[in-house]
XYZ file of C-alpha atoms in Angstrom:
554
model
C 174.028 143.607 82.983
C 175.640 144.201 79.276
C 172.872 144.261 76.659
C 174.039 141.918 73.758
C 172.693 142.182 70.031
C 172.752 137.766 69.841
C 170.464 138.165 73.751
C 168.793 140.973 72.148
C 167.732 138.245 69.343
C 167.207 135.287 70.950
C 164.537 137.456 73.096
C 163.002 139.045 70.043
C 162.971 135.784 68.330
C 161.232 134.345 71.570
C 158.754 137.032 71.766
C 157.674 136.642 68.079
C 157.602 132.588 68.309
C 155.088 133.256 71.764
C 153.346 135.715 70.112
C 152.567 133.577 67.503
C 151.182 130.297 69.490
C 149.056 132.547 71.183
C 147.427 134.018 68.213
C 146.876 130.607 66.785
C 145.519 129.074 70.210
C 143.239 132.302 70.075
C 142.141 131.175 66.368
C 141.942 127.948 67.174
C 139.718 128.463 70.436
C 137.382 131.467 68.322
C 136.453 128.541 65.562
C 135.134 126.202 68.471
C 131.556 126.060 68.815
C 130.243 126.113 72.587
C 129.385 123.967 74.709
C 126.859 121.291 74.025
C 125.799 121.509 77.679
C 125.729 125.264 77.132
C 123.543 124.778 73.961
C 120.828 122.337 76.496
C 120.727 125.477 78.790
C 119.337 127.650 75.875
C 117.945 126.310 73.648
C 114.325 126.012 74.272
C 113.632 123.896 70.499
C 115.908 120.828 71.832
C 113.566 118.129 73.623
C 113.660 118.090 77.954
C 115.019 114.935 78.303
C 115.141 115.672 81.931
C 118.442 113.977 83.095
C 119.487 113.083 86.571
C 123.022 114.384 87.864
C 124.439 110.897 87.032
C 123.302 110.854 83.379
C 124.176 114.752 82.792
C 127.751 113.772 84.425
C 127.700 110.860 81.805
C 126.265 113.064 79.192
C 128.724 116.076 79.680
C 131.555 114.808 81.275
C 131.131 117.343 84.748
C 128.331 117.289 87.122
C 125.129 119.950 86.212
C 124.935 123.448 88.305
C 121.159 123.805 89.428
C 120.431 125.643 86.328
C 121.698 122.931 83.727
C 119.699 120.464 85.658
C 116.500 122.547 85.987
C 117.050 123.040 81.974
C 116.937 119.566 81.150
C 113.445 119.060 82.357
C 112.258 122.782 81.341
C 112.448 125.672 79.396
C 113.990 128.263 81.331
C 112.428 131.769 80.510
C 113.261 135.819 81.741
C 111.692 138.383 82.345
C 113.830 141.041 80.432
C 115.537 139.940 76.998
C 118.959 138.533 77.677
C 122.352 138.886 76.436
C 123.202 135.279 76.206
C 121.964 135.007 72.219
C 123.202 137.355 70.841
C 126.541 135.679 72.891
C 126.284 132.602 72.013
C 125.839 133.800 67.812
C 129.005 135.315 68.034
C 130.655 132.604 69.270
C 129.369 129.998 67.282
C 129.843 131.556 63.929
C 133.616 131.336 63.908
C 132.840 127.930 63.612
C 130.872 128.129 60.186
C 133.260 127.550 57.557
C 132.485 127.978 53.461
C 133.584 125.482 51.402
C 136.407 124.648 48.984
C 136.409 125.743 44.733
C 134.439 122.949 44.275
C 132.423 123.140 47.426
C 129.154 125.206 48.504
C 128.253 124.270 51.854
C 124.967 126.349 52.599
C 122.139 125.527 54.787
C 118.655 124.014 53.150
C 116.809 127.288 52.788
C 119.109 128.840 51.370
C 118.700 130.486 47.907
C 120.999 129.011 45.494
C 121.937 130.590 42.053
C 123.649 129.071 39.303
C 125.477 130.799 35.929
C 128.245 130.769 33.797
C 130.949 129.512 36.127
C 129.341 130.247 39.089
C 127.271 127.555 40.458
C 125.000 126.753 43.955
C 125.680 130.856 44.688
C 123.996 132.100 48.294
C 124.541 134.658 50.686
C 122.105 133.531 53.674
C 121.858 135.214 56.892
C 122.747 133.961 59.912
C 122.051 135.966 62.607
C 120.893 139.627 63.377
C 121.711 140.925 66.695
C 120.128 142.044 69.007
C 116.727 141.436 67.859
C 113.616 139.790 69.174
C 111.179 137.440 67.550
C 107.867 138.321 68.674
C 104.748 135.287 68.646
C 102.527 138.119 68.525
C 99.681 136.122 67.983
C 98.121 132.178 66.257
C 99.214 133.393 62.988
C 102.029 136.404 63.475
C 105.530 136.211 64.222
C 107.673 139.081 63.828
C 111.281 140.225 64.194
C 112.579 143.554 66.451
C 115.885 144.675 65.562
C 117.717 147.144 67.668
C 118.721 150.374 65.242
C 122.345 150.001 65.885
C 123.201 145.728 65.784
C 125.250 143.209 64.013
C 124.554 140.956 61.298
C 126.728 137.631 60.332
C 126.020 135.700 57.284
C 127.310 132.797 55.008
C 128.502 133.649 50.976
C 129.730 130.299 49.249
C 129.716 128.836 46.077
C 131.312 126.495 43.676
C 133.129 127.152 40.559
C 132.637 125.038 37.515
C 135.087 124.494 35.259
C 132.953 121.964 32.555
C 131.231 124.743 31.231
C 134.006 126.821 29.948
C 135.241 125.508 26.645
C 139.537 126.323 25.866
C 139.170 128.386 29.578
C 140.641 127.949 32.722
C 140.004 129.731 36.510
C 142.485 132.295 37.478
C 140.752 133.536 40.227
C 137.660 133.445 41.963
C 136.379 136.114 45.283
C 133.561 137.721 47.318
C 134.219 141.200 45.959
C 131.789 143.009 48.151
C 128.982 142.521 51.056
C 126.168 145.177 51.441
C 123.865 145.632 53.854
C 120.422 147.288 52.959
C 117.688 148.320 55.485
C 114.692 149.609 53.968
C 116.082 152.685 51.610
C 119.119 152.596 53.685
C 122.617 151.936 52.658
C 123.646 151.040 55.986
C 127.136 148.641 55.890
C 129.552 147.565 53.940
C 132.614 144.956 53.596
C 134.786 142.752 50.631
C 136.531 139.915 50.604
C 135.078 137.926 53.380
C 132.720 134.704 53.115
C 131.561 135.152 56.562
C 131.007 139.178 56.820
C 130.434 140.654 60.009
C 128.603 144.133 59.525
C 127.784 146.512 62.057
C 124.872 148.884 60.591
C 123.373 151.768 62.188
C 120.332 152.773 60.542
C 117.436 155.470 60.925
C 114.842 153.369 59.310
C 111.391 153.500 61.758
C 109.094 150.391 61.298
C 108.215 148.022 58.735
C 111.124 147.276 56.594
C 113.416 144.568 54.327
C 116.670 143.813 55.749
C 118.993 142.984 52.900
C 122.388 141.689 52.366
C 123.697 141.006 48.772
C 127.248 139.745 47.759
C 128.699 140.200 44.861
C 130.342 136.899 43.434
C 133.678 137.416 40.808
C 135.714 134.604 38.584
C 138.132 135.662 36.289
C 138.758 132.659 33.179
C 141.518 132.935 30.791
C 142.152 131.367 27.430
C 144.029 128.092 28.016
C 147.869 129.333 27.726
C 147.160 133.117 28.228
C 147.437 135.026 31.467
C 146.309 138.254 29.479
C 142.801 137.365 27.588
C 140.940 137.337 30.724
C 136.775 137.579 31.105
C 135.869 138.194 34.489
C 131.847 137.129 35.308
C 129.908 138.289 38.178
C 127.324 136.796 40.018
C 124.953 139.129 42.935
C 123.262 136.870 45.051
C 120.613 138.556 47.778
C 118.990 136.812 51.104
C 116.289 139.558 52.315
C 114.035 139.064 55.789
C 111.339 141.240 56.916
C 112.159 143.153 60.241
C 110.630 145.710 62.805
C 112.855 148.451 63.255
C 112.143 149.162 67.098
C 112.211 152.602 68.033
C 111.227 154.397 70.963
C 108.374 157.201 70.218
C 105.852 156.950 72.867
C 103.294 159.379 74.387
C 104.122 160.452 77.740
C 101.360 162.116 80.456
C 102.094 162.685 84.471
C 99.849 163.685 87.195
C 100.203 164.552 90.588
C 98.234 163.577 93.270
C 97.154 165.748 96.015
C 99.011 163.165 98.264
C 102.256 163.687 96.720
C 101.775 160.794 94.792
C 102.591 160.780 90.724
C 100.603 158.788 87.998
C 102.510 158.113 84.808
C 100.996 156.839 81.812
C 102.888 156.152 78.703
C 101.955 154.695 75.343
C 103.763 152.928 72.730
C 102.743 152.141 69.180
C 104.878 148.998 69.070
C 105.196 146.070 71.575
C 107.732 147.382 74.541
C 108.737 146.022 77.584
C 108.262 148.293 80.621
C 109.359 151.449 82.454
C 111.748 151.794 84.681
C 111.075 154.049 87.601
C 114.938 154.295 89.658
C 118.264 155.172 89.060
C 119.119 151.360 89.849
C 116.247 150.050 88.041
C 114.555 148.333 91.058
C 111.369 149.670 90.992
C 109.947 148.930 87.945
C 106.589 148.099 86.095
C 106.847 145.533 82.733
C 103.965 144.451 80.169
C 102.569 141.057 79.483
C 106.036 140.086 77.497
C 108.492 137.109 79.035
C 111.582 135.957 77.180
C 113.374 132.433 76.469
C 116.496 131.585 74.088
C 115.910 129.494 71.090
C 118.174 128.006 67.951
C 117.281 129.120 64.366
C 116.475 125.553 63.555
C 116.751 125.978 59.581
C 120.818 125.798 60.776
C 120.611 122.644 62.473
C 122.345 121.074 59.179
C 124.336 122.331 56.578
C 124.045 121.031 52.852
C 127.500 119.989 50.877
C 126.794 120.518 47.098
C 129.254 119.497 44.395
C 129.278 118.795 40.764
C 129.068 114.887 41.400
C 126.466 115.355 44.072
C 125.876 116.632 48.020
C 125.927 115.341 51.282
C 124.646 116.823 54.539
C 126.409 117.432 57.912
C 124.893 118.970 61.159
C 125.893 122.259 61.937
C 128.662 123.078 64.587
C 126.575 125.326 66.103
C 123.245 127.060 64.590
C 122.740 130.991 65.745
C 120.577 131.819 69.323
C 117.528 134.027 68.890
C 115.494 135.858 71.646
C 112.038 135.400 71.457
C 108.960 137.033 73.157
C 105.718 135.488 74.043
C 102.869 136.782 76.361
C 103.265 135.336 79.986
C 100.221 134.021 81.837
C 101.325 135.823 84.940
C 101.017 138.932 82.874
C 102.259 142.520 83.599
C 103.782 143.035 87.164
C 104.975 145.922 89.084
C 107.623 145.705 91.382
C 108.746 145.574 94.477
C 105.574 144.046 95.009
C 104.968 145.226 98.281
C 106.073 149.121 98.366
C 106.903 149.137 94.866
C 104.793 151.350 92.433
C 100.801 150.273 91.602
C 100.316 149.363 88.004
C 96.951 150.829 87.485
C 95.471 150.274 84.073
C 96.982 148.082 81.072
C 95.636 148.568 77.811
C 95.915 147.660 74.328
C 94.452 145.050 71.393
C 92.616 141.815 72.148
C 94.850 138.989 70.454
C 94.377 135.544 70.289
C 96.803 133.421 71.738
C 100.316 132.941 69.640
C 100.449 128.616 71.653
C 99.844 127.521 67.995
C 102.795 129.281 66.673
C 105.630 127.708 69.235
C 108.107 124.583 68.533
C 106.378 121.766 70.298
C 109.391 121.114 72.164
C 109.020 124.611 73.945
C 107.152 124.641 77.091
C 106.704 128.066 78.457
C 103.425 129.729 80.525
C 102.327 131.249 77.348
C 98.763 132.671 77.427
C 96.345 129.922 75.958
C 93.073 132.412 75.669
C 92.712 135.535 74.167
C 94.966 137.889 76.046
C 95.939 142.127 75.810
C 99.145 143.280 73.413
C 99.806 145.783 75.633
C 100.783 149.035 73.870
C 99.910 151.013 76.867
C 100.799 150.888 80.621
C 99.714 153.700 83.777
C 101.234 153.398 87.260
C 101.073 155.340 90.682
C 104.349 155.855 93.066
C 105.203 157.755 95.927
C 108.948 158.385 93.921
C 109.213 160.333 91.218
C 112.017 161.396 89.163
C 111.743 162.630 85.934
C 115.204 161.887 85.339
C 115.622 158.331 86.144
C 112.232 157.049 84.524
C 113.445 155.088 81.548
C 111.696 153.434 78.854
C 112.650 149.883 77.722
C 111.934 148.383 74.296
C 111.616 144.447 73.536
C 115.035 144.402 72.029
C 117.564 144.407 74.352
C 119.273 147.784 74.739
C 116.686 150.052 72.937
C 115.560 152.336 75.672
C 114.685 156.394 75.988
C 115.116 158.539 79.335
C 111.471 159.608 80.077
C 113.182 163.142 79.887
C 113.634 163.121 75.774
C 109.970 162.734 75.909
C 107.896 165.621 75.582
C 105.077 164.582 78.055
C 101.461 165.577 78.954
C 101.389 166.971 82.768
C 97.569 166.819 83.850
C 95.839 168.718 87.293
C 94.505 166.184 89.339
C 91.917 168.198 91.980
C 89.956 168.042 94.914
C 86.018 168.038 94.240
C 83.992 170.575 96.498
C 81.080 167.634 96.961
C 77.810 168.350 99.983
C 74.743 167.495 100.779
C 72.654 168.753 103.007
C 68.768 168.962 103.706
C 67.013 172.039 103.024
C 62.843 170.843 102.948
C 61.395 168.690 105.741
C 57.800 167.795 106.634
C 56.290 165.309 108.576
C 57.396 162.426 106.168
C 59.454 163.653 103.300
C 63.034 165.459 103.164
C 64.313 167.497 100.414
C 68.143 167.050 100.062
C 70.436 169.493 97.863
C 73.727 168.034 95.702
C 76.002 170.071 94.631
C 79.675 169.087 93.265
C 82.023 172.018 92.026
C 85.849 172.536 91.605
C 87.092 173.175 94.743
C 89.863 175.730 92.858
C 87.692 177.781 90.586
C 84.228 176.911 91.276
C 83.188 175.233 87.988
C 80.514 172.692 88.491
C 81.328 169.287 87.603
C 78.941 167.268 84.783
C 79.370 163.555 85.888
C 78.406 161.409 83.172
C 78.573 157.369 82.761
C 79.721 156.953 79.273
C 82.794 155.301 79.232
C 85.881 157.483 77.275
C 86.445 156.458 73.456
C 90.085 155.838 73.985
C 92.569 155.026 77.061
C 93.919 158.779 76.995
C 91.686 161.412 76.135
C 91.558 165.428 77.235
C 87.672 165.692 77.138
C 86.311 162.258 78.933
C 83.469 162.472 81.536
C 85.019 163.351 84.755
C 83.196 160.599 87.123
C 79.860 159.255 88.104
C 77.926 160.355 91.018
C 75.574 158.277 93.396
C 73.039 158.406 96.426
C 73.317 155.488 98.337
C 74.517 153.708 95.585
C 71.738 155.129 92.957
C 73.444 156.903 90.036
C 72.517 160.793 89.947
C 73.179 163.469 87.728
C 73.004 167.498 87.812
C 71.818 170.499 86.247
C 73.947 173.004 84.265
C 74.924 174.700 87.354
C 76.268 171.621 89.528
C 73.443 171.114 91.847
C 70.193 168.559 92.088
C 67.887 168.245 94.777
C 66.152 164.759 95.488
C 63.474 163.746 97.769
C 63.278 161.124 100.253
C 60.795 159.284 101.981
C 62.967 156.648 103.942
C 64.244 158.347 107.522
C 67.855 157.383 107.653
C 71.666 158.009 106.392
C 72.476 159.177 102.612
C 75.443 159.156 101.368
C 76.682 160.983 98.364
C 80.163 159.555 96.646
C 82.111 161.054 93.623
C 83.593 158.396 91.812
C 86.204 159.723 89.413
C 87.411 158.986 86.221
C 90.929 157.846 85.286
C 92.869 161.076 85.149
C 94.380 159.278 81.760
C 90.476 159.989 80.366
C 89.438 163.769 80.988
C 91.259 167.254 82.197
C 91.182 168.581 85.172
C 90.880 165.519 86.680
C 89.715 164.724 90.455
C 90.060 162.786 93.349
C 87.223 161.233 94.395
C 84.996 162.754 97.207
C 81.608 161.704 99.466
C 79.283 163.559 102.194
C 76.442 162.166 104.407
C 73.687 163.489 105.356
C 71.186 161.996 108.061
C 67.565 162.863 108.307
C 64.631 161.417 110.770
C 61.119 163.070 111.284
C 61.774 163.101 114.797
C 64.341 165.598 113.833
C 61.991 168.659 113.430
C 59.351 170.165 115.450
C 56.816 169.177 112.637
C 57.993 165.475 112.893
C 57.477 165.216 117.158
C 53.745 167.322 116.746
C 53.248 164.290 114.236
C 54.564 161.952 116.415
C 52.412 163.388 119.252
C 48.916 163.098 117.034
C 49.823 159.660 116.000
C 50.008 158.494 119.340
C 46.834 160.459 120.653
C 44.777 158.560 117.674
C 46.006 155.460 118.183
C 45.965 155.744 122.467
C 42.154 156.877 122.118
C 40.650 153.470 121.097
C 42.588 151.347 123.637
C 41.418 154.366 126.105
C 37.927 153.457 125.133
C 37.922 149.752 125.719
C 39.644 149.701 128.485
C 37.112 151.786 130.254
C 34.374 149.974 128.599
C 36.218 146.762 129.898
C 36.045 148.126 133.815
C 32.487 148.970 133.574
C 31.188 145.753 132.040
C 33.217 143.639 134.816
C 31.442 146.242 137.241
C 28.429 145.300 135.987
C 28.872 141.308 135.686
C 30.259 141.513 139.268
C 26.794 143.291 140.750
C 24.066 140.483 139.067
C 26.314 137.936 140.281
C 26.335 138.339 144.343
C 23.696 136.884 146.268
């Protein structure tokens, strides 16, 4: 077929025309908010009006999956922080529009700031992505933000033209957005009312999260392009965030049974470990997650120079948010999965005062344990595929950037045996040493200072359940009255709390008089002294019926 310059057109002409419906479909569908029905699912703030199919259907126009229905009568809540937020943000803000000249639209807390020509000035944040907002206890609530994320926010303002005397508006713009963490310069942008900055910073911790616009309008004498005064407003909106990063203490030990203990501590609030390449056997803290909306967006004020009105917003921004689960810290698979052995951290009071009353959750409702520390056992280990997860969603470190404490975990050389007898006593001899070098071993029953310590006692040690301790050189001897069995057990200690640590250990030991020679010439002599008396009236028993039997024949 003959390639034509007027086809040639027609097709390029075609191609630009398609082009073009698609990118304004695309604009069109990016400015929609979601889904009210979407917006039930999440949003643990909006009241659980629990519908039935037929009212959902009537509600939202398509029958409810299991998990729209279950979310009208519940909160729905995860055990991981999820994506869906930070999703749902993205989508919505599209949505958010500034107003016109004479228009700021802003929501109610915003900051507004008025001079010159420049009136109801904000920048206000909308979202900050991914973070989590953590009920850390009745009075504390703080946000996690992920070192690398996204923040959106609203600029508007009005321009007033009344206060300019013989001056009229040329031009009026958002020269520049900046985005401050802490000392940190971090992102940058111009021109835009509804900035979208992605900042990477290297901020640890406590710090201000800050994002200031700078506001311009250029006036001109009345008749004159060329006398121009250009003012400049810098409005701020600042929120106090937790930088989370990952610097936890790290200590293994193996078992003599080929099993591995891992302990790891972490200053802030974190979620868990993760033990497998595929992440199915893993071991989480006290932390559960649900989905709620920012509910300072739920309407948007409309301020002008002859007065405001206010309209509900298309769609308010998603946050994550943390809150200590009454089922508390699990390990899993639960069967053959790895065995959480000690949780530790700071008694808190219960954070049920702080939630939205239309959340209903299984927070804690007593005191309960921020867990800032978490030890397991498993019969898997691999360095390599142990992972670290944070309470943001996406901070995590391979257990193999961390430079971790290995401890010995030993077998205790433990006996007892008796060395004294007599007829009634026995003298037993306790000795507990390292099995490897020797060393005797100086059980002690005060508890360590802290959960992870080198120099902790290394156990307790009892005789039939009587507490015991030794000399200097890892021996006692004790003496017993009671014929029987004695047991000697070596409790340990945590090998978290002292180093070497041990395994723990017990010998038995049974003694009886009857045992010795001594004990059966005893037994003998006890039986001659008390056989002689019944000897003695039994004979004297015969010979008086002997004698009663004589006087009485005839």
């Amino acid at each position: 077929m003959q390639y034509t310059p007027r086809l040639g057109g027609r097709i390029a002409v075609g191609l630009v025309v398609l082009v073009t419906l698609l990118a304004v479909e695309a604009a069109a569908l990016s400015a929609t908010p979601p889904p009210a029905n979407e917006s039930r699912t999440l949003d643990a703030r909006d009241p659980d009006a629990c519908l039935s199919p037929a009212e959902y259907n009537a509600t939202y126009d398509h029958p409810p999956t299991p998990t729209q229905e279950l979310a009208t009568c519940t909160d729905l809540t995860y055990d991981a922080p999820p994506a869906h937020a930070a999703n749902w943000t993205a989508e919505a803000f599209p949505a958010l529009s500034p107003g016109e000249a004479n228009t700021s639209v802003h929501p109610p807390h915003a900051e507004l700031t008025s001079d010159g020509a420049v009136a109801d000035a904000h920048v206000t944040l909308f979202g900050v992505h991914p973070a989590t907002e953590v009920h850390v206890d009745d009075l504390t609530t703080r946000q996690y933000i992920a070192p690398n994320g996204t923040v959106r926010a609203l600029v508007d303002y009005r321009v007033r033209d009344a206060v300019m005397q013989n001056r009229s508006v040329l031009s009026h713009e958002v020269k520049a957005v900046r985005l401050r963490i802490g000392d940190e310069d971090v992102a940058t942008t111009s021109g835009s009312q509804t900035p979208v900055l992605s900042y990477a910073t290297t901020e640890p911790g406590a710090q201000s999260l800050t994002i200031t616009a700078e506001i311009a309008v250029t006036t001109a004498t009345n008749g004159s392009r060329t006398d121009t005064t250009t003012q400049t407003v810098t409005v701020s909106d600042t929120r106090s965030v937790w930088v989370q990063t990952l610097a936890p203490d790290a200590y293994t030990a193996a078992y003599p049974d080929n099993t591995t203990g891992v302990a790891v501590y972490q200053a802030q609030p974190w979620h868990g470990l993760t033990l497998s390449a595929d992440e199915t056997r893993r071991v989480r803290g006290g932390w559960r997650y649900y989905t709620a909306r920012d509910t300072r967006w739920d309407t948007l004020q409309h301020s002008r120079a002859t007065g405001g009105a206010e309209h509900a917003t298309p769609a308010p921004p998603m946050d994550v948010v943390a809150f200590p689960a009454r089922i508390g810290p699990r390990a899993l698979p639960v069967r053959d999965g790895p065995a959480l052995t000690a949780v530790w951290g700071v008694s808190t009071p219960s954070p049920t005062p702080q939630l939205h009353p239309n959340v209903s959750v299984g927070v804690v409702t007593g005191e309960y344990t921020r867990s800032y520390g978490l030890a397991v056992r498993t019969d898997r280990f691999d360095p390599e595929s142990v992972r670290l997860h944070g309470i943001v969603r996406g901070v995590s470190a391979p257990l193999a950037s961390v430079t971790r404490s290995e401890r010995p975990i030993r077998r205790p050389n433990l006996t007892v045996r008796v060395t004294e007898t007599t007829a009634s006593t026995a003298t037993l001899r306790i000795s507990l040493r390292d099995a490897a070098t020797g060393t005797p071993i100086q059980p002690n029953r005060s508890a360590p200072v802290t959960p992870i310590v080198d120099g902790g006692p290394p156990g307790t040690l009892s005789l039939n359940g009587e507490p015991i301790s030794l000399g200097a050189n890892g021996t006692t001897t004790r003496t017993v009255r009671e014929p029987g069995l004695y047991t000697v057990r070596f409790e340990p200690a945590s090998w978290r709390t002292t180093t070497p640590a041990y395994v723990g250990a017990s010998d038995t030991v049974r003694w009886h008089p009857l045992g010795t020679m001594a004990g059966w010439l005893q037994l003998v002599t006890t039986l001659l002294w008390g056989a002689f008396p019944i000897a003695v009236a039994w004979v004297a028993g015969r010979r008086l019926s002997h004698l009663l039997s004589g006087t009485s024949r005839p």
